[in-house]
C-alpha positions as MATLAB code, in Angstrom:
seq = 'MDIEQAIAGRRSMRDYAEAAVDEAVIHRLVGKAVLAPSAMNEQPWTFTVVRNQALLGEISRKAKAHMLALLAGSTQSEHFAALRDENFHIFYHAPVLIIISGASQGSWIAEDCALAAQNLMLAAYGMGLGTCWIGFAQSYLNTEEGKGSLGIPDSWTPVAPIIVGHPVKPAPAMPRRAPIVRWVD';
ca = [
      34.555   25.529  -16.560;
      33.114   28.971  -17.135;
      29.903   29.609  -19.031;
      31.657   30.894  -22.160;
      33.681   27.668  -22.406;
      30.536   25.603  -21.974;
      28.607   27.514  -24.624;
      31.500   27.400  -27.091;
      32.425   23.771  -26.422;
      29.100   21.942  -26.173;
      28.291   19.803  -29.201;
      25.614   17.325  -30.177;
      27.205   13.932  -29.489;
      26.275   10.833  -31.446;
      28.905    8.329  -30.288;
      28.666    7.046  -26.710;
      30.531    4.600  -24.522;
      28.456    1.848  -22.921;
      29.155    3.190  -19.419;
      26.046    4.059  -17.440;
      25.336    7.556  -16.163;
      24.993    7.511  -12.375;
      21.553    8.251  -10.985;
      23.048   11.000   -8.798;
      24.422   12.679  -11.926;
      20.999   12.508  -13.587;
      19.497   14.191  -10.523;
      22.172   16.910  -10.726;
      21.366   17.503  -14.398;
      17.644   17.804  -13.682;
      18.512   20.144  -10.800;
      20.359   22.425  -13.217;
      17.563   22.197  -15.801;
      14.944   23.493  -13.371;
      17.010   26.621  -12.732;
      16.013   27.845  -16.208;
      13.710   30.827  -16.505;
      10.101   30.192  -17.469;
       7.233   32.407  -18.524;
       5.540   33.881  -15.463;
       7.665   31.469  -13.394;
       5.233   28.659  -14.217;
       8.036   26.051  -14.310;
       5.842   23.697  -16.392;
       8.522   21.082  -17.030;
       8.558   17.424  -16.092;
      11.295   14.867  -16.670;
      10.974   11.270  -17.826;
      14.212    9.281  -17.522;
      14.643    6.128  -19.622;
      17.637    3.825  -19.128;
      16.149    0.560  -20.413;
      18.060   -0.156  -23.640;
      15.483   -2.638  -24.985;
      12.751   -0.027  -24.527;
      14.899    2.636  -26.203;
      15.436    0.251  -29.144;
      11.695   -0.327  -29.449;
      10.949    3.401  -29.318;
      13.666    4.015  -31.909;
      12.032    1.560  -34.335;
       8.549    2.968  -33.803;
       9.680    6.591  -33.993;
      11.478    5.907  -37.299;
       8.363    4.287  -38.767;
       6.212    7.150  -37.501;
       8.519    9.780  -38.999;
       8.690    7.958  -42.347;
       4.888    7.794  -42.450;
       4.693   11.535  -41.776;
       7.216   12.227  -44.536;
       5.632    9.925  -47.116;
       5.367   11.690  -50.440;
       7.379   14.717  -49.357;
      10.787   15.784  -50.520;
      13.146   14.376  -47.937;
      16.592   15.687  -47.168;
      19.581   13.376  -46.861;
      19.205   13.568  -43.072;
      16.064   11.459  -43.275;
      17.662    8.655  -45.322;
      18.979    7.093  -42.092;
      15.387    6.456  -41.005;
      15.134    3.715  -43.630;
      18.199    1.909  -42.226;
      16.993   -0.823  -39.856;
      20.319   -0.640  -37.982;
      20.096    3.108  -37.342;
      19.268    3.757  -33.687;
      17.869    7.272  -33.277;
      19.205    7.400  -29.703;
      22.725    6.351  -30.796;
      22.772    3.686  -28.054;
      23.222    6.383  -25.413;
      22.705    5.029  -21.897;
      20.059    7.611  -20.919;
      17.163    9.460  -22.532;
      15.700   12.372  -20.587;
      12.435   13.672  -22.005;
      11.505   17.163  -20.892;
       7.759   17.636  -21.177;
       5.386   20.460  -20.414;
       2.907   19.457  -17.725;
       0.372   22.091  -18.707;
      -1.050   23.539  -21.902;
       0.410   27.016  -21.453;
       1.340   29.264  -24.350;
       5.076   29.029  -23.710;
       5.727   25.429  -22.653;
       7.915   24.748  -25.706;
      10.100   27.742  -24.930;
      10.190   26.968  -21.215;
      11.152   23.331  -21.806;
      13.752   24.349  -24.403;
      15.372   26.666  -21.862;
      15.468   23.817  -19.334;
      16.955   21.553  -22.028;
      19.734   24.027  -22.774;
      20.589   24.238  -19.068;
      20.672   20.432  -18.887;
      22.902   20.135  -21.961;
      25.344   22.799  -20.770;
      25.494   21.226  -17.303;
      26.151   17.801  -18.840;
      28.984   19.207  -20.932;
      30.457   20.802  -17.814;
      30.407   17.345  -16.172;
      32.203   15.736  -19.118;
      29.068   14.176  -20.609;
      27.681   14.396  -24.114;
      24.100   15.173  -25.121;
      21.955   15.423  -28.225;
      18.385   16.624  -28.708;
      16.702   13.860  -30.718;
      14.215   15.577  -32.985;
      13.371   12.284  -34.715;
      11.673   11.144  -31.481;
       9.572   14.238  -30.772;
       6.597   13.580  -33.022;
       6.246    9.934  -32.001;
       6.532   10.740  -28.300;
       3.586   13.117  -28.707;
       1.310   10.329  -29.938;
      -0.948    8.280  -27.686;
       1.195    5.210  -28.407;
       4.453    7.061  -27.761;
       3.276    8.514  -24.475;
       1.808    5.162  -23.479;
       5.082    3.326  -24.092;
       6.708    5.456  -21.366;
       3.747    6.071  -19.098;
       3.737    9.777  -19.941;
       0.374   11.283  -18.906;
      -1.914   12.378  -21.753;
      -1.896   15.961  -20.465;
       1.905   16.262  -20.798;
       3.529   17.474  -24.013;
       6.971   15.981  -24.727;
       9.164   18.799  -26.025;
      12.832   17.882  -25.633;
      14.057   14.276  -25.901;
      17.711   14.584  -24.812;
      20.151   11.672  -24.830;
      22.969   11.728  -22.286;
      26.109    9.642  -22.019;
      29.866    9.447  -21.903;
      31.222   10.504  -25.302;
      33.661    8.151  -27.032;
      35.624   11.127  -28.345;
      35.163   14.881  -28.573;
      32.966   16.110  -31.396;
      34.615   18.484  -33.852;
      33.622   22.121  -33.925;
      31.021   22.861  -36.570;
      31.339   25.957  -38.714;
      28.947   28.727  -37.768;
      27.397   31.237  -40.103;
      27.906   34.891  -39.361;
      24.863   36.206  -37.523;
      22.462   38.563  -39.212;
      22.142   41.526  -36.888;
      19.844   44.425  -37.587;
      20.231   47.506  -35.435;
      17.254   49.765  -34.864;
      17.989   53.027  -33.097;
];
């Protein structure tokens, strides 16, 4: 698969088969992630891999409660309604969660980790796997309790919680808006 096919074809997947993702495949994905560029070649990323489904269920429940508490009193979009559903699993029962965290407090760790996440997601798509960046988990994973539940060191900053698994079916293409391009000569 060439890079243009990967960029055009990758989608956020939310429906996964129960099949596990081999440990060797996870290592390959992390290997592709660390090939991303980083500011001043700091390579600040770390990777926390979670395959324990009971733990993922517990984190899902706590992350939903955390997000609802943060949103209390605000105008919520329809996307947040699912957080009130006790059966909604924010990780969509995917077999693997890979959390990309910044191991330092540099100015560009979010950007650096996001670049690593994009590499990981494109590599997964090229291997026939699905991925989704789970924004609902980010805030909770940056709390003392969230970090503690996974043994993430206090000095790390979780940036990109990415689920990985075997998709049940291909995701449909989503319409894209025309880009706004401003030329300055």
